[in-house]
XYZ file of C-alpha atoms in Angstrom:
462
model
C 250.549 126.794 288.117
C 251.435 123.462 288.484
C 254.242 123.571 285.676
C 256.480 126.397 284.672
C 255.459 126.917 281.017
C 251.550 126.689 282.108
C 251.369 130.443 281.652
C 252.551 129.971 277.936
C 249.126 127.736 277.438
C 246.580 129.466 279.846
C 246.937 132.979 278.570
C 250.279 134.535 278.874
C 251.460 132.898 275.397
C 254.940 133.693 274.362
C 256.661 133.848 270.893
C 260.023 133.003 271.588
C 263.192 133.681 269.512
C 266.527 132.500 271.321
C 268.454 135.133 272.924
C 272.146 134.405 273.537
C 274.805 136.276 275.973
C 273.985 134.183 279.071
C 275.696 130.878 277.578
C 274.013 130.523 274.106
C 275.437 129.533 271.020
C 275.407 131.441 267.634
C 275.641 127.769 265.592
C 272.697 128.290 263.245
C 269.548 126.454 264.799
C 268.156 123.212 263.110
C 272.139 122.021 262.040
C 270.984 118.369 262.014
C 267.294 119.003 262.185
C 264.627 116.666 260.878
C 263.347 119.586 258.738
C 263.797 123.089 258.312
C 263.886 125.227 261.533
C 261.885 127.937 262.384
C 263.686 131.546 262.024
C 262.387 132.338 265.170
C 264.274 129.729 266.917
C 267.687 130.666 265.735
C 270.370 132.153 268.301
C 270.852 135.613 266.585
C 270.309 138.097 268.922
C 273.167 139.869 270.342
C 271.994 140.926 273.875
C 270.629 138.746 276.609
C 267.077 139.751 278.276
C 267.058 140.970 281.675
C 264.892 139.169 283.944
C 262.002 141.782 285.160
C 260.757 139.788 288.100
C 262.680 139.939 291.658
C 265.228 137.239 292.849
C 263.561 133.751 293.126
C 264.727 132.165 296.622
C 266.156 128.642 295.247
C 267.462 129.576 291.827
C 270.404 131.365 290.576
C 270.371 134.946 291.137
C 270.424 135.396 287.211
C 268.882 133.110 284.332
C 271.000 131.305 282.566
C 269.362 132.096 279.066
C 266.116 133.366 277.893
C 263.681 133.394 275.051
C 262.127 136.658 274.150
C 258.545 137.721 273.004
C 258.334 137.785 269.277
C 255.263 138.952 267.566
C 254.393 136.262 264.760
C 255.119 133.156 266.295
C 254.231 131.186 269.593
C 255.849 128.466 271.463
C 254.386 125.947 274.235
C 255.375 123.161 276.228
C 254.971 119.364 274.447
C 252.320 117.280 275.185
C 252.167 113.987 276.743
C 253.504 111.004 275.051
C 251.346 108.705 277.499
C 247.859 109.832 276.487
C 245.985 109.570 273.520
C 245.441 112.714 271.197
C 241.914 113.290 272.408
C 242.628 113.153 276.414
C 245.914 115.853 276.038
C 245.920 117.936 279.476
C 246.249 121.769 279.193
C 249.219 121.342 281.120
C 252.191 120.669 278.989
C 255.706 119.264 279.509
C 258.744 121.034 279.076
C 261.785 119.339 280.481
C 262.894 116.337 279.023
C 266.261 115.143 280.432
C 268.624 117.742 280.373
C 266.757 119.636 277.514
C 263.918 121.726 277.330
C 261.080 120.743 274.224
C 258.656 123.660 273.120
C 256.498 123.648 270.139
C 255.933 126.171 267.744
C 252.313 126.048 265.734
C 252.999 127.552 262.061
C 249.681 126.661 260.924
C 247.807 129.207 258.695
C 244.569 130.336 260.010
C 241.596 128.230 258.206
C 238.322 130.305 257.373
C 235.021 128.912 258.899
C 233.232 126.877 256.139
C 236.791 125.880 254.118
C 236.582 122.775 252.446
C 239.943 122.276 250.775
C 242.378 120.228 252.088
C 244.800 122.244 254.799
C 248.187 121.557 256.228
C 248.977 122.208 260.007
C 252.378 122.765 260.383
C 254.465 122.577 263.627
C 258.174 122.849 264.691
C 259.453 121.170 267.929
C 262.757 122.965 269.638
C 264.856 121.131 271.553
C 267.077 123.108 273.642
C 269.965 122.459 275.628
C 269.122 123.638 279.654
C 271.959 124.622 280.525
C 272.917 126.597 277.193
C 269.771 127.454 275.425
C 271.530 126.225 272.336
C 268.857 124.395 269.989
C 270.010 120.736 269.797
C 267.547 119.960 267.119
C 264.841 121.165 265.580
C 261.474 118.522 264.567
C 259.144 119.842 261.729
C 256.056 118.154 261.133
C 253.672 118.978 258.687
C 249.742 117.004 258.472
C 247.291 117.638 255.941
C 243.988 117.072 256.843
C 240.069 118.048 255.619
C 238.556 120.972 257.826
C 235.109 119.864 256.890
C 235.578 116.049 257.822
C 237.644 116.842 261.084
C 239.284 119.247 263.161
C 242.912 120.338 262.671
C 245.511 117.804 264.504
C 246.722 119.318 267.534
C 250.354 120.651 268.431
C 250.118 118.664 271.722
C 249.666 115.261 270.136
C 252.714 115.641 267.283
C 255.497 116.693 269.221
C 255.519 115.221 273.120
C 257.512 114.204 275.716
C 257.854 110.291 276.701
C 260.054 107.545 277.841
C 262.139 104.955 276.191
C 262.086 101.524 276.605
C 264.675 101.711 279.608
C 262.520 104.427 281.329
C 264.615 107.123 280.171
C 263.086 110.408 279.100
C 262.583 110.638 275.211
C 261.124 113.086 272.774
C 258.283 111.704 270.603
C 257.666 113.024 267.145
C 254.450 111.842 265.340
C 254.896 112.636 261.795
C 252.118 112.541 258.964
C 251.991 111.457 256.000
C 248.581 111.638 254.604
C 247.721 111.654 250.954
C 244.343 112.288 248.829
C 242.044 109.758 246.887
C 243.289 109.813 243.102
C 242.170 107.854 240.535
C 241.760 104.117 241.433
C 243.959 105.000 245.043
C 242.299 105.141 248.011
C 242.998 108.011 250.422
C 245.778 106.765 252.740
C 246.892 108.147 256.355
C 250.202 106.882 257.059
C 251.717 107.845 260.800
C 255.539 107.501 261.904
C 256.196 107.062 265.425
C 259.729 108.303 266.107
C 261.476 108.488 269.312
C 264.748 110.888 270.139
C 266.923 110.886 273.063
C 267.458 114.216 274.998
C 270.583 114.646 272.949
C 268.522 114.545 269.465
C 270.153 111.136 268.769
C 267.352 108.861 267.184
C 266.184 106.017 269.082
C 263.974 104.285 267.023
C 260.675 104.379 264.342
C 257.408 102.573 263.422
C 255.215 103.477 261.054
C 251.218 102.651 260.816
C 249.249 102.764 257.796
C 245.736 103.543 258.681
C 243.675 106.313 260.556
C 243.124 104.096 263.731
C 246.898 104.310 264.676
C 247.151 107.702 263.955
C 247.088 109.213 267.774
C 247.849 106.247 270.386
C 249.482 106.629 273.502
C 253.145 105.737 273.933
C 254.130 103.664 277.093
C 258.209 103.354 277.763
C 258.655 103.057 274.214
C 255.701 100.996 272.903
C 252.786 101.985 271.269
C 249.438 100.916 273.152
C 247.571 99.488 270.283
C 243.666 99.866 269.855
C 241.511 97.627 271.716
C 238.094 97.104 273.259
C 236.904 97.182 277.334
C 238.592 94.929 279.313
C 240.179 92.405 276.845
C 244.471 92.282 276.763
C 245.840 95.228 274.586
C 249.008 95.012 272.949
C 252.084 97.027 273.301
C 254.174 97.341 270.227
C 257.838 98.299 270.198
C 258.930 101.450 268.510
C 261.620 100.403 266.104
C 261.063 96.828 266.224
C 261.260 93.997 269.176
C 258.729 91.811 270.950
C 255.289 92.822 271.759
C 254.010 92.943 275.086
C 250.747 92.135 276.048
C 249.091 93.063 279.204
C 245.224 93.290 280.659
C 243.745 96.391 279.752
C 244.220 98.170 283.367
C 247.870 97.245 283.744
C 248.579 98.334 279.835
C 247.176 101.636 279.825
C 248.634 102.590 283.655
C 251.971 104.292 284.447
C 254.657 102.121 284.940
C 257.009 102.683 288.014
C 260.559 101.613 288.203
C 263.240 101.102 285.366
C 262.675 99.480 281.994
C 259.738 98.142 281.509
C 258.588 98.827 285.011
C 256.080 97.587 287.359
C 252.452 97.836 287.403
C 249.759 97.854 290.124
C 246.687 95.834 290.558
C 244.340 96.416 293.473
C 243.226 99.362 295.635
C 245.191 98.172 298.707
C 241.748 98.536 300.953
C 239.331 96.430 299.166
C 241.607 94.146 298.222
C 245.598 93.574 298.487
C 248.148 95.221 296.212
C 249.552 93.330 293.866
C 253.070 94.023 292.062
C 253.194 93.112 288.278
C 256.379 92.795 286.016
C 255.050 94.223 282.665
C 257.841 92.905 280.945
C 256.418 89.316 281.628
C 252.888 90.033 282.751
C 253.585 87.890 286.210
C 252.537 88.696 289.558
C 255.705 89.462 291.494
C 253.951 89.984 295.239
C 251.438 90.916 297.062
C 251.105 93.137 300.189
C 249.431 89.670 301.553
C 252.648 88.194 301.338
C 254.391 91.065 303.299
C 254.585 91.689 307.312
C 253.477 95.455 307.940
C 255.461 97.676 310.118
C 255.229 96.346 314.144
C 253.283 99.719 315.228
C 250.366 98.713 311.976
C 250.476 95.045 313.242
C 249.892 96.093 316.565
C 246.257 97.826 315.275
C 245.335 95.376 313.404
C 242.448 93.436 314.572
C 241.621 89.599 314.059
C 241.465 88.356 310.233
C 241.652 91.716 309.142
C 244.129 93.047 306.234
C 245.915 96.009 306.473
C 245.484 98.731 304.008
C 248.357 99.738 301.995
C 249.325 102.366 298.881
C 252.442 102.527 296.783
C 254.103 105.075 295.416
C 256.792 105.267 293.066
C 260.343 106.429 294.497
C 263.445 105.887 292.705
C 264.908 103.278 290.155
C 263.370 99.937 291.418
C 262.395 101.263 294.896
C 258.812 102.068 296.043
C 257.299 103.660 298.961
C 254.748 101.628 300.505
C 252.306 103.050 302.998
C 250.514 101.144 305.745
C 247.718 101.484 308.076
C 245.469 99.351 309.873
C 242.068 98.754 308.044
C 239.939 101.869 308.920
C 242.917 103.688 310.386
C 243.861 107.079 309.429
C 247.148 106.538 311.512
C 249.994 105.148 308.948
C 253.915 104.195 308.968
C 255.631 105.292 305.688
C 258.012 102.317 304.554
C 260.627 101.952 301.549
C 260.271 98.665 299.640
C 261.698 97.056 296.685
C 259.299 96.609 293.791
C 260.840 93.486 292.297
C 260.591 91.472 295.814
C 258.402 93.700 298.033
C 261.187 93.452 300.930
C 261.190 96.256 303.215
C 264.413 98.224 302.798
C 263.364 101.082 305.384
C 261.080 101.902 308.097
C 259.924 105.574 307.874
C 257.838 108.012 310.091
C 254.071 108.030 310.864
C 251.643 110.056 309.193
C 248.040 110.745 308.883
C 246.007 109.750 305.954
C 242.507 111.231 304.982
C 239.912 109.182 305.302
C 238.389 109.517 301.975
C 239.531 110.286 298.295
C 243.648 110.050 299.203
C 244.629 112.159 296.325
C 248.438 113.790 297.672
C 251.271 111.622 296.472
C 254.997 111.665 297.884
C 257.179 114.433 296.664
C 260.710 112.678 296.012
C 264.168 114.447 295.609
C 265.633 113.641 291.769
C 267.914 110.975 293.451
C 265.114 109.517 295.459
C 267.141 109.718 298.895
C 264.483 112.037 300.571
C 260.724 112.633 300.367
C 257.962 114.686 301.719
C 254.289 114.158 301.965
C 251.003 115.981 303.270
C 248.398 113.672 303.434
C 246.390 115.375 305.707
C 247.452 118.640 306.364
C 250.758 117.872 307.962
C 253.908 117.250 306.224
C 256.481 115.345 306.976
C 260.196 114.789 305.442
C 262.433 111.881 305.722
C 265.428 109.966 304.602
C 264.329 106.748 302.489
C 267.252 104.951 302.802
C 267.284 105.160 306.683
C 263.900 105.808 307.308
C 264.872 108.948 309.570
C 262.611 111.819 310.176
C 263.953 114.784 308.547
C 261.293 116.921 309.856
C 257.488 117.322 311.029
C 255.220 120.415 310.189
C 254.760 122.257 313.639
C 251.431 122.692 315.153
C 252.123 126.477 314.997
C 253.326 126.648 311.560
C 251.457 126.985 308.365
C 250.445 124.149 306.265
C 253.269 122.888 303.935
C 252.003 121.325 300.714
C 255.164 119.911 298.851
C 255.497 120.901 295.120
C 258.967 120.257 293.870
C 262.569 119.189 295.068
C 265.504 120.442 293.322
C 268.881 118.948 292.418
C 270.188 121.267 295.238
C 267.677 119.860 298.010
C 265.609 122.577 297.919
C 261.899 122.188 298.474
C 259.419 124.201 296.905
C 255.965 124.503 298.560
C 252.932 126.055 298.999
C 252.492 127.884 302.362
C 248.863 128.555 302.452
C 248.574 131.854 300.804
C 252.053 132.157 300.080
C 254.649 129.903 298.141
C 258.001 129.566 299.419
C 261.280 127.749 299.536
C 262.682 125.655 302.188
C 265.730 123.639 302.955
C 264.612 119.975 302.335
C 267.137 118.830 305.221
C 266.240 121.195 307.704
C 262.866 122.868 307.051
C 264.267 126.417 307.246
C 262.706 128.850 305.022
C 265.091 130.255 302.344
C 262.349 132.648 301.538
C 258.851 133.291 300.172
C 258.477 133.772 296.217
C 257.560 136.871 294.735
C 253.914 138.180 294.135
C 252.503 136.522 290.646
C 255.616 133.868 290.647
C 254.520 130.258 291.026
C 256.418 127.615 292.504
C 258.269 125.606 289.511
C 257.401 121.969 289.405
C 259.642 120.721 286.371
C 263.257 120.817 286.453
C 265.666 119.172 283.845
C 267.891 116.219 285.324
C 270.970 118.775 285.485
C 268.743 121.301 287.895
C 267.186 123.759 285.222
C 263.726 125.222 285.536
C 261.629 127.678 283.180
C 260.035 130.562 284.580
C 257.653 132.524 282.114
C 257.424 136.714 282.470
C 255.681 139.192 280.342
C 258.366 139.800 277.627
C 259.957 136.168 277.747
C 260.737 132.686 279.184
C 264.073 132.539 281.379
C 266.019 129.415 282.198
C 267.139 129.332 285.987
C 269.383 126.983 287.508
C 268.528 125.668 291.119
C 270.687 126.157 293.839
C 271.661 124.513 296.949
C 270.101 124.758 300.071
């Protein structure tokens, strides 16, 4: 499982009603909601649900709160705002800032061959990560013709994304479709509204044709339709100046704060180039930079070094250098705006082909760990100092996530465990059947599924 709510989607789907008594609140759900809240999400139970599993190293001994299984409603992790409606993946996103976002599908079953208009009904529940109190409920109803199109998907209507400053945000796509009547054509109206994790509305934009119904939203901007490699327009939700970028840059995940930075080039066949997404201008390329001394010593005449750039924290990145054709690499920390080297870190080994692994970074960006080719290494990103390295006689450590308490969850061959990020000491192996959590809120909570409910745990300190 790669996300803490995967079991909700992959088969152990839970119908959830909020249980208080472990920090919950009895205030009625949906007090400031955009629509009627589901009764199954209200904080009404008097007793908390006991976690049925064994203690999980790296997490609090008891859950802070829980959501219990009901029999007539289901909740899933939300969709990904940066993906088009037809490209949503099975793994949802639960964590959004200091809250969790879960989606309830209240749509009525549709009989095979039905031709009458139907209504898809979804409710998004925004829960305070620390207490389980519902901050806001979002109701979305979409009318559609089952003889013409499939039902709208819940993961395309309630999603997790980022606002214009790069901060986490909730995206709600409401549908206001009307049938043809008399001289009036049928109309499809989609309203894109984004909210902060607190539930505060950030901005809203309306589109009035079907072509704009399921578009990606990147950093608070709707990625408008386009063809091929032509420039694409990103329209800011709530108004503002459009961004116009080449298609590859517009569609790529930004790194950095604000509108962030995009990367051109693969770093092997051509140099990496870092682009300011707010202006579309190239800021620097790896050709402009001087690689670490150990890499320079391996570079043959007239050859360009290879480089990989990964997100770190804020406006800093992890730039991994190697001589062309060599798998011996050096990790550095760079300033994304200027390319300036801020720290030179440890050596590592790259895979010969198809490099897919990326560094796993602590929430504050001060430490990172990576396993590119079977040997994990952790380091301090500010100083470059190596913290530890996987020993030749140790199980392979494949990093999964680092918590606010500097606990590293990792795969340990056939096991999964919790380790100290600072020292590599093993805090414990996870109980059989419990997967390492990958999503944590900004205040350190994660959701763990079990047969009879969903449980919010706080990350402990290593």
